[in-house]
Amino acid sequence: MQRVSEEFWTEQQKPIMGSAALKVQLTVADVEASASAVGEGAAQSGWSDEQAPLGKKGAEGPPIAVFEPGRLRADGIQRLVSPSLLGTEGWVSQQISGADGVYQTPPVYEVRLDPKRPARAAALTFWFDAAAGEGPALLRVTAFLGQKTILRREYAPEGARFETPEPVNGFDRLRVEFLKSQKPFRRARLARLVLGRCLEFLPRQIASAGRKASADPIGRRLPVGSFAFETLNLPGPGWYDPEGPTGLWPYLESRSPIRVQLGQKLTGSTEGWEWIEGGEYYLTGQPRAEGLTVRFEATDALGLLEKPFYKGVWTGQNQSFYDLALAVLKDSELSRLWPGQTPWRLWPGLKNLGTKAPLPIRPGRECLQLIAHAANCVLFCDRLGRVVIEPAETGPGEHTLPLAQQLEEGSKADKNPALAGVDCPYRVLTPAGEAKQLHKGEYPVNGRTPLHLEYPAAAQVTVEVTGAALAQKQIYAGACDLVLEGSGTALLIVSGRVLEESLVTVSEQGPARPGTGRQEALQNPLITDAQTAKRTARWVKEELCRRTVYTRKTRGHLQLDPLDRLFLDTKNAKGLRVRLLQNQLDFNGGAVSGTLVLKRQEETDELADTKNKLDGEGLF
């Protein structure tokens, strides 16, 4: 649950509460090119970092304070900002401008990109010194492709943020020169640089929006995190007509990041707004323009993890779930989208739990789902956009959802089927006694030729090549990455001891009479010992014995997150303990409505259910 003030909660209890709204920041940047960007600050100060401007996500960090006029306290010694806040929050030059603001030797900041992937930017966006609200009075920007000059312009920024008026396409190096400061005796500062545009949509610009967040307490369904909004689509530098010669359409990529903030108007004495984080999302494709509106659709970070993870290894020993989850996350593109930051939060207890099985070749998000399920944890994305694996909290909640906040239309209660029991098999893996051929094929080789092969999971995998040299190899349990070098046709043979498996099933009896309920069967290839199987079967049984699921239409609760524990009032009872499974918010101008899916945590008859009310594909 998002932390909010007491005034926020009080507002939610009012018969007529204040308006709700949201703000959206869409960064239209060349994500692939930006991932390779390397900053180089010439003669930067010792407490700054030339990489920091490229590693910002969202707003700039703490303000930068260094020794120069206007940055010291009255004693002339102490800095205005505590050194503990400085860190490496941006690039600061050593040079100080003169009394007229001119730099005798212009400070220079350069960005180098992968020459194989030149950048295409709808604009260049700079944040300078937001703490003082200052920037350079005169700035020169030069873009290169190899030795060729693509752009060379001088600009006169008027504040701490500046966006170039024209796109910059096809460059692999950027040179930024600070020619003059807005005030005398100033160092050049650059807190953030985006190879693109940062669009901000305020409440009055958003025609409608929808946000959905869900989680499955026992991990049988992939969590759903999505966001969509519509805004006006008018001709100009920010329009999205795919047939228009100008605008942003050519620069929008499927992974362009979106930051959402949710606001509640407080109708008390101050009549202000309280804003909370609404999540980090990524475009799932180019927008759909229809008439005067355009619709953007986005997913959370888990929605990006579609690439199969194939780097599972067999050691014969236990591998911790923490290490496995970290391997999957580091192999994903999240690290590139969050440069310099950690886009995940893993429960430390994962280090004490593990498996002897290699991770199967599946999309990264499904691998994480298997890990979370085997560790009896929950997988979801938090409001900061991080992927989280941790146990669901237990116990009563702190807040009540009264009848006054619920709408009659669309509200219902369902009772799910009974549970006879839960079967949870565990795998016993043993390498075959003899190695056998896993793969054989002929491949044309011309110079250095990369190959990716997949085969049945095995131990002691070997690769033999004739007709070419094996320049590089990375061998995993069920796949390998090779680089062959030579000319002609190469014969490649992969051999190994196939991992043979046997299954042993552990069962937990449910409360239903034999033959009257459903037997739940789990299938998680990472469960490889009786203790984990027994613990998981009991964990699933306890959840499935909670049969009652409520769907409640409400006035919209911006602060609630999946897995939150609440008290629910119904027509027949008050203060029922429930857990939130899904929160969907729909905005239409200043109005907001919501749909909550909640599961009762205490059942009078203790019968079970097997029907999950969440969206998403099940693995088990």
PDB file of N, CA and C in Angstrom, residues 353-417:
ATOM      1  N   LEU A 353      17.156 -20.905  -0.023  1.00  0.00           N
ATOM      2  CA  LEU A 353      16.302 -21.869  -0.708  1.00  0.00           C
ATOM      3  C   LEU A 353      16.846 -22.090  -2.102  1.00  0.00           C
ATOM      4  N   GLY A 354      16.653 -23.289  -2.644  1.00  0.00           N
ATOM      5  CA  GLY A 354      17.215 -23.513  -3.963  1.00  0.00           C
ATOM      6  C   GLY A 354      16.726 -24.782  -4.618  1.00  0.00           C
ATOM      7  N   THR A 355      17.400 -25.142  -5.709  1.00  0.00           N
ATOM      8  CA  THR A 355      17.028 -26.277  -6.535  1.00  0.00           C
ATOM      9  C   THR A 355      18.277 -26.914  -7.137  1.00  0.00           C
ATOM     10  N   LYS A 356      18.180 -28.193  -7.467  1.00  0.00           N
ATOM     11  CA  LYS A 356      19.259 -28.881  -8.172  1.00  0.00           C
ATOM     12  C   LYS A 356      19.021 -28.895  -9.679  1.00  0.00           C
ATOM     13  N   ALA A 357      17.886 -28.388 -10.119  1.00  0.00           N
ATOM     14  CA  ALA A 357      17.545 -28.403 -11.542  1.00  0.00           C
ATOM     15  C   ALA A 357      18.038 -27.141 -12.238  1.00  0.00           C
ATOM     16  N   PRO A 358      18.434 -27.255 -13.499  1.00  0.00           N
ATOM     17  CA  PRO A 358      18.736 -26.033 -14.261  1.00  0.00           C
ATOM     18  C   PRO A 358      17.440 -25.329 -14.624  1.00  0.00           C
ATOM     19  N   LEU A 359      17.494 -24.012 -14.762  1.00  0.00           N
ATOM     20  CA  LEU A 359      16.315 -23.278 -15.214  1.00  0.00           C
ATOM     21  C   LEU A 359      15.925 -23.750 -16.605  1.00  0.00           C
ATOM     22  N   PRO A 360      14.640 -24.020 -16.845  1.00  0.00           N
ATOM     23  CA  PRO A 360      14.213 -24.424 -18.188  1.00  0.00           C
ATOM     24  C   PRO A 360      14.301 -23.248 -19.156  1.00  0.00           C
ATOM     25  N   ILE A 361      14.320 -23.551 -20.427  1.00  0.00           N
ATOM     26  CA  ILE A 361      14.365 -22.498 -21.443  1.00  0.00           C
ATOM     27  C   ILE A 361      12.946 -21.956 -21.629  1.00  0.00           C
ATOM     28  N   ARG A 362      12.710 -20.820 -21.008  1.00  0.00           N
ATOM     29  CA  ARG A 362      11.407 -20.162 -21.062  1.00  0.00           C
ATOM     30  C   ARG A 362      11.626 -18.651 -21.036  1.00  0.00           C
ATOM     31  N   PRO A 363      10.593 -17.871 -21.390  1.00  0.00           N
ATOM     32  CA  PRO A 363      10.725 -16.416 -21.260  1.00  0.00           C
ATOM     33  C   PRO A 363      11.156 -16.032 -19.852  1.00  0.00           C
ATOM     34  N   GLY A 364      11.922 -14.953 -19.744  1.00  0.00           N
ATOM     35  CA  GLY A 364      12.481 -14.565 -18.458  1.00  0.00           C
ATOM     36  C   GLY A 364      11.436 -14.396 -17.374  1.00  0.00           C
ATOM     37  N   ARG A 365      10.281 -13.834 -17.704  1.00  0.00           N
ATOM     38  CA  ARG A 365       9.251 -13.617 -16.688  1.00  0.00           C
ATOM     39  C   ARG A 365       8.697 -14.941 -16.173  1.00  0.00           C
ATOM     40  N   GLU A 366       8.619 -15.958 -17.042  1.00  0.00           N
ATOM     41  CA  GLU A 366       8.144 -17.264 -16.595  1.00  0.00           C
ATOM     42  C   GLU A 366       9.181 -17.946 -15.716  1.00  0.00           C
ATOM     43  N   CYS A 367      10.459 -17.748 -16.003  1.00  0.00           N
ATOM     44  CA  CYS A 367      11.510 -18.276 -15.122  1.00  0.00           C
ATOM     45  C   CYS A 367      11.399 -17.656 -13.731  1.00  0.00           C
ATOM     46  N   LEU A 368      11.169 -16.345 -13.681  1.00  0.00           N
ATOM     47  CA  LEU A 368      11.009 -15.683 -12.382  1.00  0.00           C
ATOM     48  C   LEU A 368       9.761 -16.179 -11.671  1.00  0.00           C
ATOM     49  N   GLN A 369       8.699 -16.457 -12.428  1.00  0.00           N
ATOM     50  CA  GLN A 369       7.478 -16.980 -11.826  1.00  0.00           C
ATOM     51  C   GLN A 369       7.728 -18.348 -11.195  1.00  0.00           C
ATOM     52  N   LEU A 370       8.482 -19.209 -11.892  1.00  0.00           N
ATOM     53  CA  LEU A 370       8.811 -20.523 -11.345  1.00  0.00           C
ATOM     54  C   LEU A 370       9.639 -20.396 -10.070  1.00  0.00           C
ATOM     55  N   ILE A 371      10.595 -19.471 -10.080  1.00  0.00           N
ATOM     56  CA  ILE A 371      11.444 -19.262  -8.895  1.00  0.00           C
ATOM     57  C   ILE A 371      10.597 -18.789  -7.719  1.00  0.00           C
ATOM     58  N   ALA A 372       9.744 -17.789  -7.969  1.00  0.00           N
ATOM     59  CA  ALA A 372       8.906 -17.254  -6.889  1.00  0.00           C
ATOM     60  C   ALA A 372       7.983 -18.331  -6.337  1.00  0.00           C
ATOM     61  N   HIS A 373       7.378 -19.118  -7.212  1.00  0.00           N
ATOM     62  CA  HIS A 373       6.453 -20.159  -6.770  1.00  0.00           C
ATOM     63  C   HIS A 373       7.169 -21.219  -5.933  1.00  0.00           C
ATOM     64  N   ALA A 374       8.337 -21.668  -6.388  1.00  0.00           N
ATOM     65  CA  ALA A 374       9.066 -22.698  -5.651  1.00  0.00           C
ATOM     66  C   ALA A 374       9.555 -22.191  -4.300  1.00  0.00           C
ATOM     67  N   ALA A 375       9.769 -20.876  -4.187  1.00  0.00           N
ATOM     68  CA  ALA A 375      10.212 -20.282  -2.920  1.00  0.00           C
ATOM     69  C   ALA A 375       9.040 -19.820  -2.068  1.00  0.00           C
ATOM     70  N   ASN A 376       7.791 -20.117  -2.521  1.00  0.00           N
ATOM     71  CA  ASN A 376       6.580 -19.695  -1.811  1.00  0.00           C
ATOM     72  C   ASN A 376       6.539 -18.183  -1.651  1.00  0.00           C
ATOM     73  N   CYS A 377       6.895 -17.474  -2.717  1.00  0.00           N
ATOM     74  CA  CYS A 377       6.911 -16.012  -2.740  1.00  0.00           C
ATOM     75  C   CYS A 377       5.957 -15.495  -3.805  1.00  0.00           C
ATOM     76  N   VAL A 378       5.849 -14.185  -3.875  1.00  0.00           N
ATOM     77  CA  VAL A 378       4.992 -13.522  -4.846  1.00  0.00           C
ATOM     78  C   VAL A 378       5.859 -12.693  -5.787  1.00  0.00           C
ATOM     79  N   LEU A 379       5.517 -12.722  -7.056  1.00  0.00           N
ATOM     80  CA  LEU A 379       6.212 -11.949  -8.088  1.00  0.00           C
ATOM     81  C   LEU A 379       5.312 -10.796  -8.519  1.00  0.00           C
ATOM     82  N   PHE A 380       5.873  -9.574  -8.560  1.00  0.00           N
ATOM     83  CA  PHE A 380       5.102  -8.412  -9.013  1.00  0.00           C
ATOM     84  C   PHE A 380       6.061  -7.263  -9.299  1.00  0.00           C
ATOM     85  N   CYS A 381       5.522  -6.162  -9.830  1.00  0.00           N
ATOM     86  CA  CYS A 381       6.283  -4.922 -10.018  1.00  0.00           C
ATOM     87  C   CYS A 381       5.743  -3.883  -9.041  1.00  0.00           C
ATOM     88  N   ASP A 382       6.658  -3.192  -8.347  1.00  0.00           N
ATOM     89  CA  ASP A 382       6.201  -2.168  -7.418  1.00  0.00           C
ATOM     90  C   ASP A 382       5.988  -0.847  -8.145  1.00  0.00           C
ATOM     91  N   ARG A 383       5.609   0.180  -7.380  1.00  0.00           N
ATOM     92  CA  ARG A 383       5.275   1.465  -8.002  1.00  0.00           C
ATOM     93  C   ARG A 383       6.488   2.218  -8.521  1.00  0.00           C
ATOM     94  N   LEU A 384       7.668   1.797  -8.129  1.00  0.00           N
ATOM     95  CA  LEU A 384       8.881   2.412  -8.675  1.00  0.00           C
ATOM     96  C   LEU A 384       9.338   1.711  -9.944  1.00  0.00           C
ATOM     97  N   GLY A 385       8.594   0.678 -10.354  1.00  0.00           N
ATOM     98  CA  GLY A 385       8.921  -0.029 -11.582  1.00  0.00           C
ATOM     99  C   GLY A 385       9.826  -1.219 -11.398  1.00  0.00           C
ATOM    100  N   ARG A 386      10.198  -1.549 -10.149  1.00  0.00           N
ATOM    101  CA  ARG A 386      11.132  -2.644  -9.903  1.00  0.00           C
ATOM    102  C   ARG A 386      10.411  -3.991  -9.889  1.00  0.00           C
ATOM    103  N   VAL A 387      11.099  -5.022 -10.372  1.00  0.00           N
ATOM    104  CA  VAL A 387      10.605  -6.391 -10.270  1.00  0.00           C
ATOM    105  C   VAL A 387      10.887  -6.885  -8.853  1.00  0.00           C
ATOM    106  N   VAL A 388       9.862  -7.439  -8.199  1.00  0.00           N
ATOM    107  CA  VAL A 388       9.969  -7.829  -6.794  1.00  0.00           C
ATOM    108  C   VAL A 388       9.615  -9.301  -6.639  1.00  0.00           C
ATOM    109  N   ILE A 389      10.422 -10.019  -5.852  1.00  0.00           N
ATOM    110  CA  ILE A 389      10.090 -11.370  -5.402  1.00  0.00           C
ATOM    111  C   ILE A 389      10.245 -11.374  -3.890  1.00  0.00           C
ATOM    112  N   GLU A 390       9.152 -11.621  -3.184  1.00  0.00           N
ATOM    113  CA  GLU A 390       9.185 -11.638  -1.728  1.00  0.00           C
ATOM    114  C   GLU A 390       7.949 -12.360  -1.207  1.00  0.00           C
ATOM    115  N   PRO A 391       7.973 -12.838   0.036  1.00  0.00           N
ATOM    116  CA  PRO A 391       6.777 -13.474   0.596  1.00  0.00           C
ATOM    117  C   PRO A 391       5.658 -12.450   0.775  1.00  0.00           C
ATOM    118  N   ALA A 392       4.428 -12.933   0.651  1.00  0.00           N
ATOM    119  CA  ALA A 392       3.285 -12.057   0.925  1.00  0.00           C
ATOM    120  C   ALA A 392       3.133 -11.878   2.424  1.00  0.00           C
ATOM    121  N   GLU A 393       2.893 -10.660   2.851  1.00  0.00           N
ATOM    122  CA  GLU A 393       2.710 -10.398   4.277  1.00  0.00           C
ATOM    123  C   GLU A 393       1.419 -11.040   4.764  1.00  0.00           C
ATOM    124  N   THR A 394       1.419 -11.440   6.021  1.00  0.00           N
ATOM    125  CA  THR A 394       0.246 -12.054   6.614  1.00  0.00           C
ATOM    126  C   THR A 394      -0.284 -11.186   7.750  1.00  0.00           C
ATOM    127  N   GLY A 395      -1.438 -11.567   8.262  1.00  0.00           N
ATOM    128  CA  GLY A 395      -2.010 -10.812   9.368  1.00  0.00           C
ATOM    129  C   GLY A 395      -3.101  -9.871   8.906  1.00  0.00           C
ATOM    130  N   PRO A 396      -3.752  -9.205   9.834  1.00  0.00           N
ATOM    131  CA  PRO A 396      -4.846  -8.292   9.482  1.00  0.00           C
ATOM    132  C   PRO A 396      -4.328  -7.009   8.860  1.00  0.00           C
ATOM    133  N   GLY A 397      -5.221  -6.317   8.170  1.00  0.00           N
ATOM    134  CA  GLY A 397      -4.859  -5.034   7.595  1.00  0.00           C
ATOM    135  C   GLY A 397      -5.085  -3.904   8.566  1.00  0.00           C
ATOM    136  N   GLU A 398      -4.973  -2.671   8.045  1.00  0.00           N
ATOM    137  CA  GLU A 398      -5.134  -1.494   8.893  1.00  0.00           C
ATOM    138  C   GLU A 398      -6.349  -0.658   8.505  1.00  0.00           C
ATOM    139  N   HIS A 399      -6.857  -0.857   7.278  1.00  0.00           N
ATOM    140  CA  HIS A 399      -7.898   0.046   6.787  1.00  0.00           C
ATOM    141  C   HIS A 399      -9.119  -0.754   6.327  1.00  0.00           C
ATOM    142  N   THR A 400     -10.260  -0.077   6.332  1.00  0.00           N
ATOM    143  CA  THR A 400     -11.539  -0.692   5.995  1.00  0.00           C
ATOM    144  C   THR A 400     -12.082  -0.104   4.703  1.00  0.00           C
ATOM    145  N   LEU A 401     -12.682  -0.979   3.894  1.00  0.00           N
ATOM    146  CA  LEU A 401     -13.406  -0.542   2.702  1.00  0.00           C
ATOM    147  C   LEU A 401     -14.900  -0.594   3.039  1.00  0.00           C
ATOM    148  N   PRO A 402     -15.498   0.538   3.465  1.00  0.00           N
ATOM    149  CA  PRO A 402     -16.893   0.529   3.898  1.00  0.00           C
ATOM    150  C   PRO A 402     -17.849   0.494   2.722  1.00  0.00           C
ATOM    151  N   LEU A 403     -19.105   0.180   3.019  1.00  0.00           N
ATOM    152  CA  LEU A 403     -20.129   0.129   1.976  1.00  0.00           C
ATOM    153  C   LEU A 403     -20.288   1.464   1.274  1.00  0.00           C
ATOM    154  N   ALA A 404     -20.048   2.561   1.999  1.00  0.00           N
ATOM    155  CA  ALA A 404     -20.230   3.894   1.423  1.00  0.00           C
ATOM    156  C   ALA A 404     -19.306   4.144   0.240  1.00  0.00           C
ATOM    157  N   GLN A 405     -18.189   3.399   0.161  1.00  0.00           N
ATOM    158  CA  GLN A 405     -17.243   3.595  -0.933  1.00  0.00           C
ATOM    159  C   GLN A 405     -17.460   2.597  -2.065  1.00  0.00           C
ATOM    160  N   GLN A 406     -18.456   1.721  -1.927  1.00  0.00           N
ATOM    161  CA  GLN A 406     -18.713   0.708  -2.932  1.00  0.00           C
ATOM    162  C   GLN A 406     -19.961   1.054  -3.728  1.00  0.00           C
ATOM    163  N   LEU A 407     -19.955   0.680  -5.007  1.00  0.00           N
ATOM    164  CA  LEU A 407     -21.086   0.939  -5.886  1.00  0.00           C
ATOM    165  C   LEU A 407     -21.875  -0.353  -6.095  1.00  0.00           C
ATOM    166  N   GLU A 408     -23.172  -0.229  -6.148  1.00  0.00           N
ATOM    167  CA  GLU A 408     -24.018  -1.411  -6.304  1.00  0.00           C
ATOM    168  C   GLU A 408     -23.782  -2.102  -7.646  1.00  0.00           C
ATOM    169  N   GLU A 409     -23.713  -1.311  -8.695  1.00  0.00           N
ATOM    170  CA  GLU A 409     -23.590  -1.886 -10.032  1.00  0.00           C
ATOM    171  C   GLU A 409     -22.233  -2.565 -10.203  1.00  0.00           C
ATOM    172  N   GLY A 410     -22.254  -3.819 -10.620  1.00  0.00           N
ATOM    173  CA  GLY A 410     -21.017  -4.537 -10.913  1.00  0.00           C
ATOM    174  C   GLY A 410     -20.363  -5.191  -9.715  1.00  0.00           C
ATOM    175  N   SER A 411     -20.878  -5.009  -8.509  1.00  0.00           N
ATOM    176  CA  SER A 411     -20.296  -5.628  -7.331  1.00  0.00           C
ATOM    177  C   SER A 411     -20.911  -7.010  -7.138  1.00  0.00           C
ATOM    178  N   LYS A 412     -20.080  -7.998  -6.811  1.00  0.00           N
ATOM    179  CA  LYS A 412     -20.573  -9.365  -6.653  1.00  0.00           C
ATOM    180  C   LYS A 412     -19.624 -10.158  -5.768  1.00  0.00           C
ATOM    181  N   ALA A 413     -20.096 -11.341  -5.370  1.00  0.00           N
ATOM    182  CA  ALA A 413     -19.292 -12.279  -4.589  1.00  0.00           C
ATOM    183  C   ALA A 413     -19.407 -13.650  -5.237  1.00  0.00           C
ATOM    184  N   ASP A 414     -18.291 -14.360  -5.346  1.00  0.00           N
ATOM    185  CA  ASP A 414     -18.268 -15.698  -5.928  1.00  0.00           C
ATOM    186  C   ASP A 414     -17.699 -16.686  -4.922  1.00  0.00           C
ATOM    187  N   LYS A 415     -18.210 -17.907  -4.969  1.00  0.00           N
ATOM    188  CA  LYS A 415     -17.695 -18.986  -4.140  1.00  0.00           C
ATOM    189  C   LYS A 415     -17.064 -20.003  -5.074  1.00  0.00           C
ATOM    190  N   ASN A 416     -15.789 -20.253  -4.932  1.00  0.00           N
ATOM    191  CA  ASN A 416     -15.079 -21.137  -5.829  1.00  0.00           C
ATOM    192  C   ASN A 416     -15.214 -22.599  -5.410  1.00  0.00           C
ATOM    193  N   PRO A 417     -14.911 -23.537  -6.310  1.00  0.00           N
ATOM    194  CA  PRO A 417     -15.118 -24.954  -6.016  1.00  0.00           C
ATOM    195  C   PRO A 417     -14.294 -25.436  -4.834  1.00  0.00           C
TER     196      PRO A 417
END
